[in-house]
mmCIF file of C-alpha atoms in Angstrom:
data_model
loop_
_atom_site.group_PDB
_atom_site.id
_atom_site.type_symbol
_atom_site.label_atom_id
_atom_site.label_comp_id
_atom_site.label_asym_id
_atom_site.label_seq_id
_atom_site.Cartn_x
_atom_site.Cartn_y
_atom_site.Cartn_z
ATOM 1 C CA UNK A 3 -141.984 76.729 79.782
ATOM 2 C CA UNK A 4 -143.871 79.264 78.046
ATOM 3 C CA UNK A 5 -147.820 79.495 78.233
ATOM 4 C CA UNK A 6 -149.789 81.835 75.772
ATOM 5 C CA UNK A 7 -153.884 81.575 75.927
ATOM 6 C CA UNK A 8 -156.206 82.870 74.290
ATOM 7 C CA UNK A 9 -159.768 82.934 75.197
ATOM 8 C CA UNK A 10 -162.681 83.446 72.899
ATOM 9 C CA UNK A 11 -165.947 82.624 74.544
ATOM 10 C CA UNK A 12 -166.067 78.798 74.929
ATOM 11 C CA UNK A 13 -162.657 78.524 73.437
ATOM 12 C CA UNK A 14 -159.520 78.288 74.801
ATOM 13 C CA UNK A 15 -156.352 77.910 73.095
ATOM 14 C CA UNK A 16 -153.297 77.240 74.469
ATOM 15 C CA UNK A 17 -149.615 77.566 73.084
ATOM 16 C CA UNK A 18 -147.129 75.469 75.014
ATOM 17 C CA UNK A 19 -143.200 76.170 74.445
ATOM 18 C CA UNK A 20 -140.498 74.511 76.205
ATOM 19 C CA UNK A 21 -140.637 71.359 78.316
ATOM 20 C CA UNK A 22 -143.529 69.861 79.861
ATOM 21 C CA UNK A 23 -142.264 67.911 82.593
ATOM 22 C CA UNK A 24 -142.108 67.150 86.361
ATOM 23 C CA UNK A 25 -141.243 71.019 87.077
ATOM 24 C CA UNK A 26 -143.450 72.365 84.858
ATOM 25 C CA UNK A 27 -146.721 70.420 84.901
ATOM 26 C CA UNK A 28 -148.063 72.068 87.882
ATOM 27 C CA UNK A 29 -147.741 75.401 86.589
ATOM 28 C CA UNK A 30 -149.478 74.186 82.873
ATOM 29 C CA UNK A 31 -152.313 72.386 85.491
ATOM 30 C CA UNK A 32 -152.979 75.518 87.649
ATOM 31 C CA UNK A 33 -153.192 78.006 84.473
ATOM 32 C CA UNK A 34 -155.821 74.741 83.038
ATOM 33 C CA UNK A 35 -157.646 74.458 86.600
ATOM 34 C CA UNK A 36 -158.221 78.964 85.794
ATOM 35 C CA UNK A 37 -159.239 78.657 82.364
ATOM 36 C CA UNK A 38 -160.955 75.236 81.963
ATOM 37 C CA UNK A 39 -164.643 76.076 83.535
ATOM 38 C CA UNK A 40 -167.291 76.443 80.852
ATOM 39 C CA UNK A 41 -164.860 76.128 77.874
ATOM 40 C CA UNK A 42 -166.764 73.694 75.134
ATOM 41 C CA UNK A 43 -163.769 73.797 73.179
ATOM 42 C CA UNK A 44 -159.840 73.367 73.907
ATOM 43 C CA UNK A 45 -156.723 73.888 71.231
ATOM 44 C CA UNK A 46 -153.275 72.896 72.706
ATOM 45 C CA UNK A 47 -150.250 74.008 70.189
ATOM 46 C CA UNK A 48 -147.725 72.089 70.645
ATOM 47 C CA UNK A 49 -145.800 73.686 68.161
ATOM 48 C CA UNK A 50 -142.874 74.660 70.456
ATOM 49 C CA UNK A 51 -143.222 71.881 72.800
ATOM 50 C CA UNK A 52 -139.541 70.228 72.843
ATOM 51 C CA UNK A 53 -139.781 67.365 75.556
ATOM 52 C CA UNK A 54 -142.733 65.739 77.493
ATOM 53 C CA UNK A 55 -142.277 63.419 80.718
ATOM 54 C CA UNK A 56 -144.546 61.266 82.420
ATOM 55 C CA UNK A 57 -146.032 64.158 84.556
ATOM 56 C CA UNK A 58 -146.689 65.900 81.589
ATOM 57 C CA UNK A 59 -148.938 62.712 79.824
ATOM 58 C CA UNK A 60 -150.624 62.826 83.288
ATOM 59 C CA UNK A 61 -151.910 66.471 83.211
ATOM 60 C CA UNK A 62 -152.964 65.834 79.572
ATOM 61 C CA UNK A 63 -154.613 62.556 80.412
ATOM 62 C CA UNK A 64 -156.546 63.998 83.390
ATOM 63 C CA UNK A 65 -157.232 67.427 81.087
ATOM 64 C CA UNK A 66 -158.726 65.160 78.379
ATOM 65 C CA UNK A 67 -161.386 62.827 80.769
ATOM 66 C CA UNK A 68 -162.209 66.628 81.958
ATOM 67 C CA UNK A 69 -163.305 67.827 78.258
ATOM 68 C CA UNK A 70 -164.502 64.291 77.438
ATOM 69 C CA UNK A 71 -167.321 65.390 79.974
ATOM 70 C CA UNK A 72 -167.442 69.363 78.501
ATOM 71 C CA UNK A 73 -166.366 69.425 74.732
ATOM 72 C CA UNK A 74 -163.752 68.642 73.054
ATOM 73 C CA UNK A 75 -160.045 68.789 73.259
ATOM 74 C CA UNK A 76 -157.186 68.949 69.695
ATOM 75 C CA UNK A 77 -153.356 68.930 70.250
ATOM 76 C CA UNK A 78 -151.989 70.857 67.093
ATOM 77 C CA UNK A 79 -148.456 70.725 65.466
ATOM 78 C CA UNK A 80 -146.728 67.835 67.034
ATOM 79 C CA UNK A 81 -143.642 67.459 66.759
ATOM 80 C CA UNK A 82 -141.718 63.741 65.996
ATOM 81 C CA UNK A 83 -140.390 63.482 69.236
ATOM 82 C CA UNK A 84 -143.726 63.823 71.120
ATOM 83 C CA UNK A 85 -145.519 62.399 68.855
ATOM 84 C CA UNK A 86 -143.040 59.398 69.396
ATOM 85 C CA UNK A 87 -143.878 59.734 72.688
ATOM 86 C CA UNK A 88 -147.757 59.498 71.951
ATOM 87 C CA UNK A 89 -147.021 56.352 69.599
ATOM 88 C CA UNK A 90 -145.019 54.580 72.211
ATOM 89 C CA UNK A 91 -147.465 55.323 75.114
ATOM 90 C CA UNK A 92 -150.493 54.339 73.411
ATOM 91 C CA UNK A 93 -152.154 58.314 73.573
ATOM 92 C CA UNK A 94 -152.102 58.633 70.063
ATOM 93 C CA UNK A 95 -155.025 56.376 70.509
ATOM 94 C CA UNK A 96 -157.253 58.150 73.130
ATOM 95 C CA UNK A 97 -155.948 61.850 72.091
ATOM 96 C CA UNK A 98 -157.616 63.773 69.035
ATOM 97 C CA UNK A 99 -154.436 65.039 67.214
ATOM 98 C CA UNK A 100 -154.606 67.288 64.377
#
């Protein structure tokens, strides 16, 4: 997996490509755990995101209670697949997808 961020003040945008699964959760959660203090605002692209697992809707359940406390969080350009994934797991309802 791939992970481009940019940083602008209390933004932080993130660009995920590949997988995010069991193997590469941890590395997506240390890179948040970095990043994540004092950001107001957070953008994940999901534009090249292929697969998501389990661990994966973990990490972006935990990161979302975590900005549900300090801002706000938007998952861009899903694709049908994950967004299947969202639908089936009930996220789509708890998620702000845009």
């Amino acid at each position: 997996m791939n992970i481009d961020k940019v940083v602008a003040e209390s933004k932080l945008e993130i660009k995920l490509e590949g997988r995010l699964d069991t193997n590469t959760s941890p590395i997506l959660e240390e890179e948040l755990k970095k990043d994540l203090h004092g950001v107001k605002e957070l953008i994940l692209d999901f534009k090249e995101l292929k697969y998501i697992s389990s661990a994966g809707l973990r990490l972006i359940l935990s990161t979302q209670k975590t900005m549900n406390k300090q801002g706000t969080m938007i998952i861009t350009n899903v694709n049908d697949f994950v967004m299947e994934v969202f639908e089936a797991t009930g996220f789509i309802d708890i998620l702000t997808i845009a």
